[in-house]
Amino acid sequence: MKKIVAVLAAAAVAAGAMAAAPAATAAPARTPDFTPAPISWGECTSASLKNAGAECGFLVVPMDYAKPAGAKVQVAVSRIKHKAAQYQGIMLVNPGGPGGSGLGLSRLGQAVPNHAGDSYDWIGFDPRGVGSSKPAVTCDGNYFGYDRTPYVPKTPQIERAWLDKSQGYAKACAKNGAILDHIKTTDVAQDMDSLRKALGEKQINYYGFSYGTYLGQVYSTLFPGNVRRMVLDGNVDPRNVWYQANLDQDVAFDRNIKIYFGWLAKYDSVYHLGKTAAAVEKLWYDQQKKLDRTPAGGVIGGDEWTDVFLQAGYYVFGWEDMAKAFDGWVHRGDWQTLKALYDDSNPPGDDNGYAVYSAVQCSDVQWPTNWNRWRIDNWTTYSRAPFETWGNAWFNAPCANWPAKSGKPVHVDGSKVDGALLISEELDAATPYEGSLEVRKLFPKSSLISAPGGTTHAGSLSGVACVDDKVADYLATGNLPKRTPGNHSDAQCDPVPQPVPAGAAVGGQPKADAQPGAQIKQDALARLLHF
């Protein structure tokens, strides 16, 4: 703590005036009307989409909507048509990120109970810059290599190394050219409305997870009359985009990793990692320090160790896999399993998801450009939340030197939206619960379902009947849980259950197997764990 205080004091002297967050604006300037061409549908290349009976194509839109006759972007789109006699329109889906591929999410309708999804045409799409869309944004495919410099900048040399690395990434991103100025959330929202037009629909239905909730908030602010039904699961707090949102995450992830350590202690008879949460936590940090000195297999250092276990703060899905990796490393020196888990989220040579994440967040709003602001805020947060704070800081650090124009966030206003179903587990770390309460205020005709005690992020359609049946009822009939006065949820459900590992004494707790909806979402976000 003394070192932290000293660093803060030195930074405060050097800082001078800090960069202030820009004021929100109501909406981007009115752009010329654009009428897209109809989508030419054909066969999908993805086996999972083919097997689901999807068709695929490209939506051609302006790179810059202010210049509709100028350069174009091709947005990859998939569609699975409705199966029921009653047609309720198109359902656009976004998995989050930003940077998550949503092309496969046209399959999500099959996960809605009681065939309530069968009345919709489910539309998956890769937002501009992502995946199969053209051009696809990439900066440095090897940025997430192995045995990187330790996250925590305990020396000026470590801090300098990370500053150089993040500045280098931002510089590398400049090669993408004009699209970096036209990849904001507002641009994607306009693409969604172009998609509506191309499909000949007066309104859209929308299902957004994680960052996808913010995209839904922005779309429904800009085009409120074009929204029919909307489900927002894991709500971004629009007051905090994006710098403060990441600091809020750090505190929440630190809480959730302690919950995971408690789960490991509960099943010490299986994993032998400690009989108390405190003992498991000590062992985890001891291993992190050990790996900083000597990386496992020469590749998994302390940073990679942190990244492997970050998913435990997001979901209960995967808790057993991470526990087995922890157990295998500590007791048998198995580093290969750790590497496999790391590679799942950071596939070597592919930074598309991270590049788009950076491009959107860094240009949605002007981030602080004075590094002393970052230094003070992150050391302060680290003092009470050490697990992810500096990892998250360096993840976002390219925004301090981003090579594109930044905008101002939309002032979200859902007062003209007829209704929306909001969902949040109350210990969600990626999008803390306060965000859902704020969105509930901004959308006065919405209803919020919460899951007290739950740590899973954006967990609807994961097999919890209380939640999923309410989603199905809303999609089938438009009925929402009755809204009640006060600053709280309108309905409460059990969270996605924590798993019971094989070999443990069964205590009547259901196993948290990923249900079809959860697996489809995880496939979409396998390479990106942030919003």
Coordinates of C-alpha atoms in Angstrom, one line a residue:
M1 CA 0.0 0.0 0.0
K2 CA 2.9 2.4 0.7
K3 CA 4.1 1.8 -2.9
I4 CA 0.7 2.6 -4.3
V5 CA 0.4 5.8 -2.2
A6 CA 3.8 6.9 -3.4
V7 CA 3.0 6.2 -7.0
L8 CA -0.3 8.1 -6.7
A9 CA 1.5 11.1 -5.1
A10 CA 4.1 11.3 -7.8
A11 CA 1.5 11.0 -10.5
A12 CA -0.7 13.7 -9.0
V13 CA 2.2 16.1 -9.1
A14 CA 2.9 15.3 -12.7
A15 CA -0.7 15.1 -13.9
G16 CA -1.8 18.6 -14.1
A17 CA -5.3 18.9 -15.5
M18 CA -7.0 15.6 -16.1
A19 CA -8.9 14.8 -19.2
A20 CA -12.6 15.2 -18.5
A21 CA -15.3 12.8 -19.8
P22 CA -17.2 14.5 -22.7
A23 CA -20.8 15.3 -22.3
A24 CA -23.3 13.0 -23.9
T25 CA -25.2 14.1 -26.9
A26 CA -28.7 13.3 -28.0
A27 CA -28.0 11.7 -31.3
P28 CA -25.6 12.0 -34.3
A29 CA -26.3 14.6 -36.9
R30 CA -29.1 13.7 -39.3
T31 CA -27.6 11.8 -42.2
P32 CA -29.0 11.5 -45.8
D33 CA -31.6 8.8 -46.2
F34 CA -30.1 5.5 -47.6
T35 CA -32.1 2.7 -49.1
P36 CA -30.1 -0.6 -49.3
A37 CA -30.4 -3.1 -52.0
P38 CA -32.2 -6.4 -51.0
I39 CA -29.9 -9.1 -49.7
S40 CA -29.0 -11.8 -52.2
W41 CA -29.5 -15.0 -50.1
G42 CA -27.5 -18.1 -50.7
E43 CA -25.9 -21.1 -48.9
C44 CA -24.0 -20.5 -45.7
T45 CA -20.4 -21.7 -45.3
S46 CA -20.7 -22.6 -41.6
A47 CA -21.7 -26.2 -41.0
S48 CA -23.8 -25.3 -38.0
L49 CA -25.8 -22.7 -39.9
K50 CA -26.2 -25.1 -42.8
N51 CA -27.5 -27.8 -40.5
A52 CA -29.9 -25.3 -38.9
G53 CA -31.4 -24.5 -42.3
A54 CA -30.0 -20.9 -42.4
E55 CA -29.3 -18.9 -45.5
C56 CA -26.6 -16.3 -45.7
G57 CA -25.7 -13.1 -47.6
F58 CA -24.3 -9.6 -47.4
L59 CA -26.0 -6.3 -46.6
V60 CA -24.2 -3.5 -48.5
V61 CA -24.1 -0.2 -46.7
P62 CA -22.1 3.1 -46.8
M63 CA -19.0 3.2 -44.8
D64 CA -20.0 6.7 -44.0
Y65 CA -23.7 7.3 -43.9
A66 CA -23.1 11.0 -44.5
K67 CA -21.7 10.0 -47.9
P68 CA -24.1 7.3 -49.1
A69 CA -22.6 7.2 -52.6
G70 CA -19.1 6.7 -51.2
A71 CA -17.2 3.6 -50.1
K72 CA -19.2 0.6 -49.0
V73 CA -19.1 -1.9 -46.2
Q74 CA -20.5 -5.5 -46.6
V75 CA -22.2 -6.8 -43.4
A76 CA -22.4 -10.6 -43.2
V77 CA -26.0 -11.7 -42.4
S78 CA -27.7 -15.1 -41.8
R79 CA -31.4 -15.9 -41.6
I80 CA -33.5 -18.7 -40.3
K81 CA -37.1 -18.2 -41.3
H82 CA -40.1 -18.6 -39.1
K83 CA -41.7 -22.0 -38.8
A84 CA -45.0 -21.1 -37.3
A85 CA -48.1 -19.9 -39.2
Q86 CA -48.2 -16.7 -37.3
Y87 CA -45.3 -14.4 -38.4
Q88 CA -44.1 -11.8 -35.8
G89 CA -41.3 -10.2 -37.8
I90 CA -37.5 -10.3 -37.8
M91 CA -35.5 -10.8 -34.7
L92 CA -32.0 -9.3 -34.8
V93 CA -29.4 -10.7 -32.4
N94 CA -26.1 -9.4 -31.1
P95 CA -23.8 -11.3 -28.7
G96 CA -21.8 -8.4 -27.4
G97 CA -18.1 -7.6 -27.4
P98 CA -18.1 -5.3 -29.1
G99 CA -16.3 -7.5 -31.6
G100 CA -18.4 -10.7 -31.1
S101 CA -19.4 -12.5 -34.2
G102 CA -23.2 -12.7 -34.3
L103 CA -23.6 -14.6 -37.6
G104 CA -24.3 -17.9 -35.9
L105 CA -27.0 -16.3 -33.6
S106 CA -29.8 -16.9 -36.1
R107 CA -29.8 -20.3 -34.4
L108 CA -30.9 -18.8 -31.1
G109 CA -34.6 -19.1 -31.8
Q110 CA -34.4 -22.8 -31.2
A111 CA -33.4 -22.2 -27.6
V112 CA -36.6 -20.3 -26.7
P113 CA -39.0 -22.5 -24.8
N114 CA -42.4 -23.5 -26.0
H115 CA -41.6 -22.8 -29.6
A116 CA -42.1 -19.1 -28.9
G117 CA -39.2 -18.3 -31.2
D118 CA -40.8 -20.1 -34.2
S119 CA -42.9 -17.1 -35.2
Y120 CA -39.8 -15.0 -36.0
D121 CA -37.2 -14.8 -38.7
W122 CA -34.0 -14.9 -36.7
I123 CA -31.3 -12.7 -38.1
G124 CA -27.7 -13.1 -37.1
F125 CA -25.0 -10.7 -38.3
D126 CA -21.4 -9.8 -38.0
P127 CA -21.3 -6.1 -37.3
R128 CA -19.1 -4.0 -39.5
G129 CA -15.5 -4.9 -39.1
V130 CA -16.2 -8.3 -37.5
G131 CA -15.7 -11.8 -38.7
S132 CA -17.1 -12.5 -42.2
S133 CA -18.0 -8.8 -42.8
K134 CA -15.9 -6.9 -45.3
P135 CA -13.5 -5.3 -44.5
A136 CA -12.6 -7.2 -41.4
V137 CA -10.6 -5.2 -38.9
T138 CA -7.3 -6.6 -37.7
C139 CA -4.2 -4.9 -36.2
D140 CA -1.6 -7.4 -34.8
G141 CA -2.6 -11.1 -34.8
N142 CA 0.2 -11.9 -32.4
Y143 CA -0.6 -9.3 -29.8
F144 CA -1.8 -11.8 -27.3
G145 CA 1.3 -14.0 -27.3
Y146 CA 2.7 -16.0 -24.4
D147 CA 4.8 -15.1 -21.4
R148 CA 4.1 -11.4 -21.6
T149 CA 5.4 -8.7 -19.3
P150 CA 3.6 -8.9 -15.9
Y151 CA 0.4 -6.9 -15.8
V152 CA 1.0 -5.2 -12.5
P153 CA 3.5 -2.3 -13.2
K154 CA 5.5 -2.5 -10.0
T155 CA 8.5 -0.9 -11.7
P156 CA 8.8 1.9 -14.2
Q157 CA 10.3 -0.6 -16.7
I158 CA 7.2 -2.8 -16.6
E159 CA 4.9 0.2 -17.1
R160 CA 7.0 1.5 -20.0
A161 CA 7.0 -1.9 -21.6
W162 CA 3.2 -2.0 -21.5
L163 CA 2.8 1.6 -22.7
D164 CA 5.0 0.9 -25.6
K165 CA 3.2 -2.3 -26.4
S166 CA -0.3 -0.7 -26.3
Q167 CA 0.9 2.3 -28.2
G168 CA 2.3 0.0 -30.8
Y169 CA -1.0 -1.8 -31.1
A170 CA -2.9 1.5 -31.6
K171 CA -0.4 2.5 -34.3
A172 CA -0.8 -0.9 -36.0
C173 CA -4.5 -0.4 -36.1
A174 CA -4.1 2.7 -38.3
K175 CA -3.5 0.5 -41.3
N176 CA -7.3 -0.2 -41.4
G177 CA -7.9 3.2 -42.8
A178 CA -11.3 4.9 -43.0
I179 CA -13.4 2.3 -41.3
L180 CA -11.8 3.3 -38.0
D181 CA -13.7 6.5 -38.2
H182 CA -16.9 4.7 -39.0
I183 CA -17.2 1.8 -36.6
K184 CA -18.9 3.5 -33.6
T185 CA -22.0 2.0 -32.0
T186 CA -24.1 4.6 -33.8
D187 CA -22.7 3.3 -37.2
V188 CA -23.7 -0.2 -36.3
A189 CA -27.2 1.0 -35.2
Q190 CA -27.6 2.6 -38.6
D191 CA -26.6 -0.7 -40.2
M192 CA -29.3 -2.4 -38.2
D193 CA -31.9 0.0 -39.6
S194 CA -30.5 -0.6 -43.1
L195 CA -31.0 -4.3 -42.4
R196 CA -34.6 -3.6 -41.4
K197 CA -35.1 -1.7 -44.7
A198 CA -33.4 -4.4 -46.8
L199 CA -35.7 -7.0 -45.3
G200 CA -38.8 -4.9 -46.0
E201 CA -39.9 -4.6 -42.4
K202 CA -41.4 -1.6 -40.6
Q203 CA -40.0 -2.6 -37.3
I204 CA -37.4 -4.9 -35.8
N205 CA -37.5 -7.2 -32.8
Y206 CA -34.1 -7.4 -31.0
Y207 CA -32.3 -9.7 -28.6
G208 CA -29.0 -8.2 -27.3
F209 CA -26.5 -9.7 -24.8
S210 CA -23.8 -7.7 -22.9
Y211 CA -22.5 -4.9 -25.2
G212 CA -25.4 -5.8 -27.4
T213 CA -27.7 -4.2 -24.8
Y214 CA -25.9 -0.9 -25.3
L215 CA -26.3 -1.3 -29.1
G216 CA -30.1 -1.9 -28.4
Q217 CA -30.2 1.1 -26.2
V218 CA -28.7 3.3 -28.8
Y219 CA -30.8 1.9 -31.7
S220 CA -34.0 2.4 -29.7
T221 CA -33.0 6.0 -28.9
L222 CA -32.2 6.8 -32.5
F223 CA -35.1 4.8 -34.0
P224 CA -37.7 4.4 -31.2
G225 CA -40.6 3.9 -33.6
N226 CA -38.8 1.0 -35.3
V227 CA -38.7 -1.2 -32.2
R228 CA -41.4 -3.8 -31.6
R229 CA -40.0 -6.1 -28.9
M230 CA -36.6 -6.0 -27.3
V231 CA -34.8 -8.3 -24.8
L232 CA -31.7 -6.8 -23.2
D233 CA -29.7 -9.3 -21.1
G234 CA -26.7 -8.1 -19.1
N235 CA -27.2 -4.3 -19.3
V236 CA -24.4 -1.8 -19.9
D237 CA -24.8 1.3 -17.8
P238 CA -25.0 4.0 -20.5
R239 CA -23.7 6.6 -17.9
N240 CA -20.3 5.0 -17.8
V241 CA -19.2 4.3 -21.4
W242 CA -16.4 3.2 -21.5
Y243 CA -13.6 4.2 -19.2
Q244 CA -15.5 4.1 -15.9
A245 CA -17.3 1.0 -16.9
N246 CA -14.0 -0.9 -17.0
L247 CA -13.0 0.3 -13.5
D248 CA -16.4 -0.8 -12.2
Q249 CA -15.8 -4.2 -13.8
D250 CA -12.5 -4.6 -11.9
V251 CA -14.2 -4.4 -8.5
A252 CA -17.0 -6.8 -9.5
F253 CA -14.6 -9.3 -11.0
D254 CA -12.5 -9.3 -7.8
R255 CA -15.7 -10.1 -5.8
N256 CA -16.6 -12.9 -8.2
I257 CA -13.3 -14.6 -8.3
K258 CA -13.5 -14.8 -4.5
I259 CA -16.9 -16.5 -4.9
Y260 CA -15.2 -19.0 -7.3
F261 CA -12.4 -19.6 -4.8
G262 CA -15.1 -20.4 -2.2
W263 CA -16.6 -22.9 -4.6
L264 CA -13.2 -24.6 -5.0
A265 CA -12.9 -24.8 -1.3
K266 CA -16.4 -26.3 -1.0
Y267 CA -15.1 -29.1 -3.2
D268 CA -11.7 -29.5 -1.7
S269 CA -12.4 -33.3 -1.6
V270 CA -12.3 -33.2 -5.4
Y271 CA -9.6 -30.6 -6.2
H272 CA -7.4 -30.4 -3.1
L273 CA -6.7 -26.7 -3.5
G274 CA -7.6 -25.5 -0.1
K275 CA -10.4 -26.0 2.5
T276 CA -11.3 -22.3 2.7
A277 CA -11.7 -19.6 0.2
A278 CA -8.8 -17.7 1.7
A279 CA -6.5 -20.7 1.4
V280 CA -7.5 -21.2 -2.3
E281 CA -7.0 -17.5 -2.9
K282 CA -3.5 -17.6 -1.4
L283 CA -2.6 -20.6 -3.5
W284 CA -3.8 -18.9 -6.6
Y285 CA -1.8 -15.8 -6.1
D286 CA 1.3 -17.8 -5.1
Q287 CA 1.0 -19.6 -8.4
Q288 CA 0.7 -16.3 -10.3
K289 CA 3.9 -15.1 -8.7
K290 CA 5.6 -18.4 -9.4
L291 CA 4.6 -18.2 -13.1
D292 CA 5.8 -14.6 -13.4
R293 CA 9.2 -15.9 -12.5
T294 CA 9.1 -19.2 -14.5
P295 CA 6.3 -19.6 -17.1
A296 CA 4.7 -23.0 -17.3
G297 CA 6.0 -24.8 -20.3
G298 CA 7.8 -21.6 -21.2
V299 CA 4.5 -20.0 -22.3
I300 CA 2.0 -19.6 -19.4
G301 CA 3.2 -16.7 -17.2
G302 CA 1.3 -14.8 -14.6
D303 CA -0.7 -12.8 -17.2
E304 CA -1.8 -15.9 -19.0
W305 CA -2.7 -17.5 -15.7
T306 CA -5.0 -14.5 -14.9
D307 CA -6.6 -14.6 -18.3
V308 CA -7.3 -18.3 -18.0
F309 CA -9.3 -17.7 -14.8
L310 CA -11.0 -14.5 -15.9
Q311 CA -13.9 -16.5 -17.3
A312 CA -14.7 -17.7 -13.8
G313 CA -15.8 -14.2 -13.1
Y314 CA -18.2 -14.1 -16.1
Y315 CA -20.0 -17.4 -15.9
V316 CA -20.5 -20.6 -13.9
F317 CA -20.1 -22.4 -17.2
G318 CA -16.5 -23.6 -17.3
W319 CA -15.9 -23.6 -13.6
E320 CA -15.1 -27.3 -13.6
D321 CA -12.7 -27.0 -16.6
M322 CA -10.7 -24.2 -14.8
A323 CA -10.7 -26.2 -11.6
K324 CA -9.3 -29.2 -13.4
A325 CA -6.6 -27.0 -15.0
F326 CA -5.7 -25.5 -11.5
D327 CA -5.6 -28.9 -9.9
G328 CA -3.6 -30.4 -12.8
W329 CA -1.0 -27.7 -12.7
V330 CA -0.5 -27.6 -8.9
H331 CA -0.5 -31.4 -8.4
R332 CA 0.9 -32.8 -11.6
G333 CA 2.6 -29.9 -13.4
D334 CA 0.1 -30.1 -16.3
W335 CA 0.6 -26.8 -18.2
Q336 CA -0.8 -28.1 -21.5
T337 CA -4.4 -27.8 -20.2
L338 CA -3.7 -24.2 -19.1
K339 CA -2.4 -23.4 -22.5
A340 CA -5.4 -25.0 -24.2
L341 CA -7.8 -22.8 -22.1
Y342 CA -5.8 -19.7 -22.9
D343 CA -5.7 -20.4 -26.6
D344 CA -9.5 -20.9 -26.6
S345 CA -10.0 -17.2 -25.7
N346 CA -6.9 -16.0 -27.5
P347 CA -6.4 -18.0 -30.7
P348 CA -2.9 -17.4 -32.0
G349 CA -2.7 -15.1 -35.0
D350 CA -6.3 -13.8 -34.8
D351 CA -7.0 -10.5 -33.2
N352 CA -10.2 -9.5 -35.1
G353 CA -12.5 -9.6 -32.0
Y354 CA -10.0 -7.5 -29.9
A355 CA -9.3 -5.1 -32.8
V356 CA -13.0 -4.4 -33.2
Y357 CA -13.5 -4.2 -29.4
S358 CA -10.8 -1.5 -29.4
A359 CA -12.0 0.3 -32.5
V360 CA -15.6 0.7 -31.2
Q361 CA -14.9 1.5 -27.6
C362 CA -12.0 3.8 -28.4
S363 CA -14.0 5.8 -30.9
D364 CA -17.4 5.8 -29.2
V365 CA -16.1 8.4 -26.7
Q366 CA -12.8 10.2 -26.1
W367 CA -10.8 8.3 -23.4
P368 CA -8.3 10.1 -21.1
T369 CA -5.1 10.8 -23.0
N370 CA -3.1 11.8 -20.0
W371 CA -1.6 8.5 -18.7
N372 CA -1.4 9.9 -15.2
R373 CA -5.3 9.7 -15.0
W374 CA -5.1 6.0 -15.9
R375 CA -2.2 5.4 -13.4
I376 CA -4.0 7.0 -10.5
D377 CA -7.4 5.4 -11.1
N378 CA -6.0 1.9 -11.7
W379 CA -3.7 1.9 -8.7
T380 CA -6.5 3.1 -6.6
T381 CA -8.8 0.4 -7.9
Y382 CA -6.0 -2.2 -7.6
S383 CA -5.6 -1.5 -3.9
R384 CA -9.0 -3.1 -3.3
A385 CA -9.4 -5.3 -6.4
P386 CA -6.1 -6.8 -7.5
F387 CA -7.4 -9.7 -9.6
E388 CA -8.1 -8.1 -12.9
T389 CA -7.5 -4.4 -12.5
W390 CA -4.2 -4.0 -14.4
G391 CA -5.0 -6.7 -16.9
N392 CA -8.1 -4.8 -17.8
A393 CA -6.2 -1.5 -17.9
W394 CA -3.7 -2.8 -20.4
F395 CA -6.5 -4.4 -22.4
N396 CA -8.0 -1.0 -22.9
A397 CA -4.8 1.0 -23.0
P398 CA -4.7 1.4 -26.8
C399 CA -7.6 3.8 -26.3
A400 CA -5.2 6.4 -24.8
N401 CA -3.5 6.7 -28.3
W402 CA -6.3 5.7 -30.7
P403 CA -5.6 6.7 -34.3
A404 CA -9.2 7.7 -35.2
K405 CA -11.7 10.4 -34.4
S406 CA -13.7 9.9 -31.2
G407 CA -17.4 10.8 -30.9
K408 CA -19.7 11.5 -28.0
P409 CA -22.0 8.9 -26.5
V410 CA -25.7 9.0 -27.3
H411 CA -27.9 10.2 -24.5
V412 CA -30.0 7.1 -24.1
D413 CA -33.7 7.7 -23.9
G414 CA -36.2 4.8 -23.9
S415 CA -39.2 6.9 -23.1
K416 CA -40.7 6.4 -26.6
V417 CA -40.2 2.6 -26.7
D418 CA -43.3 0.6 -26.1
G419 CA -41.7 -2.1 -24.0
A420 CA -38.6 -4.0 -23.3
L421 CA -37.6 -7.0 -21.2
L422 CA -34.4 -6.5 -19.2
I423 CA -32.5 -9.3 -17.5
S424 CA -29.6 -9.4 -15.1
E425 CA -28.1 -11.6 -12.5
E426 CA -27.4 -9.4 -9.5
L427 CA -23.7 -10.2 -9.2
D428 CA -22.9 -9.9 -12.9
A429 CA -19.3 -8.6 -13.0
A430 CA -19.0 -7.6 -16.7
T431 CA -22.2 -5.4 -16.6
P432 CA -22.8 -4.7 -12.9
Y433 CA -26.5 -4.8 -11.8
E434 CA -26.7 -1.0 -11.3
G435 CA -26.6 -0.7 -15.1
S436 CA -29.8 -2.7 -15.4
L437 CA -31.5 -0.6 -12.7
E438 CA -30.4 2.5 -14.7
V439 CA -31.7 1.2 -18.0
R440 CA -35.0 0.3 -16.3
K441 CA -35.4 4.0 -15.3
L442 CA -34.6 5.1 -18.8
F443 CA -37.1 2.7 -20.3
P444 CA -40.2 3.4 -18.3
K445 CA -42.3 0.8 -20.1
S446 CA -39.7 -2.0 -19.5
S447 CA -39.6 -4.7 -16.8
L448 CA -36.5 -6.2 -15.2
I449 CA -36.0 -9.8 -14.2
S450 CA -33.1 -10.3 -11.7
A451 CA -31.4 -13.3 -10.2
P452 CA -30.2 -12.5 -6.7
G453 CA -26.8 -14.0 -5.9
G454 CA -26.1 -15.0 -9.5
T455 CA -22.7 -14.4 -11.0
T456 CA -23.4 -15.4 -14.6
H457 CA -23.2 -12.7 -17.2
A458 CA -26.0 -12.5 -19.8
G459 CA -27.3 -15.9 -18.8
S460 CA -30.8 -16.0 -20.3
L461 CA -31.8 -19.0 -22.4
S462 CA -29.4 -21.1 -20.4
G463 CA -32.0 -23.5 -19.0
V464 CA -33.4 -21.6 -16.0
A465 CA -37.1 -22.1 -16.5
C466 CA -38.1 -19.1 -14.4
V467 CA -36.2 -16.7 -16.7
D468 CA -36.5 -18.5 -20.0
D469 CA -40.3 -19.0 -19.7
K470 CA -40.7 -15.3 -19.1
V471 CA -38.7 -14.6 -22.2
A472 CA -40.8 -17.0 -24.2
D473 CA -44.1 -15.4 -22.9
Y474 CA -42.8 -12.0 -23.9
L475 CA -41.8 -13.1 -27.4
A476 CA -45.1 -14.9 -27.9
T477 CA -47.5 -12.4 -26.5
G478 CA -45.7 -9.1 -25.7
N479 CA -46.6 -9.6 -22.0
L480 CA -44.0 -8.3 -19.5
P481 CA -43.7 -9.1 -15.8
K482 CA -45.8 -6.5 -14.0
R483 CA -43.7 -3.4 -13.3
T484 CA -43.6 -2.4 -9.6
P485 CA -42.8 0.9 -8.1
G486 CA -39.3 1.6 -6.8
N487 CA -35.7 1.1 -7.9
H488 CA -35.6 -2.7 -8.1
S489 CA -36.4 -5.6 -10.3
D490 CA -40.0 -6.5 -11.2
A491 CA -39.5 -10.3 -11.0
Q492 CA -36.9 -12.5 -9.4
C493 CA -35.6 -15.9 -10.4
D494 CA -33.0 -18.3 -9.3
P495 CA -29.6 -17.8 -11.0
V496 CA -27.9 -20.2 -13.4
P497 CA -26.8 -22.9 -10.8
Q498 CA -23.2 -23.5 -9.8
P499 CA -22.0 -26.9 -11.0
V500 CA -21.5 -29.9 -8.8
P501 CA -18.3 -31.6 -10.0
A502 CA -18.2 -35.4 -10.7
G503 CA -17.0 -37.2 -7.6
A504 CA -18.5 -34.7 -5.2
A505 CA -21.1 -35.6 -2.7
V506 CA -24.5 -34.7 -4.3
G507 CA -26.3 -32.0 -2.3
G508 CA -29.4 -31.7 -4.4
Q509 CA -27.9 -28.9 -6.5
P510 CA -28.4 -29.1 -10.2
K511 CA -25.4 -29.3 -12.5
A512 CA -24.7 -26.1 -14.6
D513 CA -24.5 -27.8 -17.9
A514 CA -24.6 -25.3 -20.8
Q515 CA -28.0 -25.5 -22.4
P516 CA -28.4 -25.0 -26.2
G517 CA -28.9 -21.3 -25.9
A518 CA -25.9 -20.9 -23.7
Q519 CA -23.7 -23.0 -26.0
I520 CA -24.8 -20.9 -29.0
K521 CA -23.9 -17.7 -27.2
Q522 CA -20.6 -19.1 -26.0
D523 CA -19.7 -20.1 -29.5
A524 CA -20.4 -16.6 -30.6
L525 CA -18.2 -15.1 -27.9
A526 CA -15.6 -17.8 -27.5
R527 CA -12.8 -15.4 -28.5
L528 CA -13.9 -12.3 -26.6
L529 CA -14.6 -11.9 -22.9
H530 CA -15.5 -8.4 -22.1
F531 CA -18.9 -6.7 -22.7

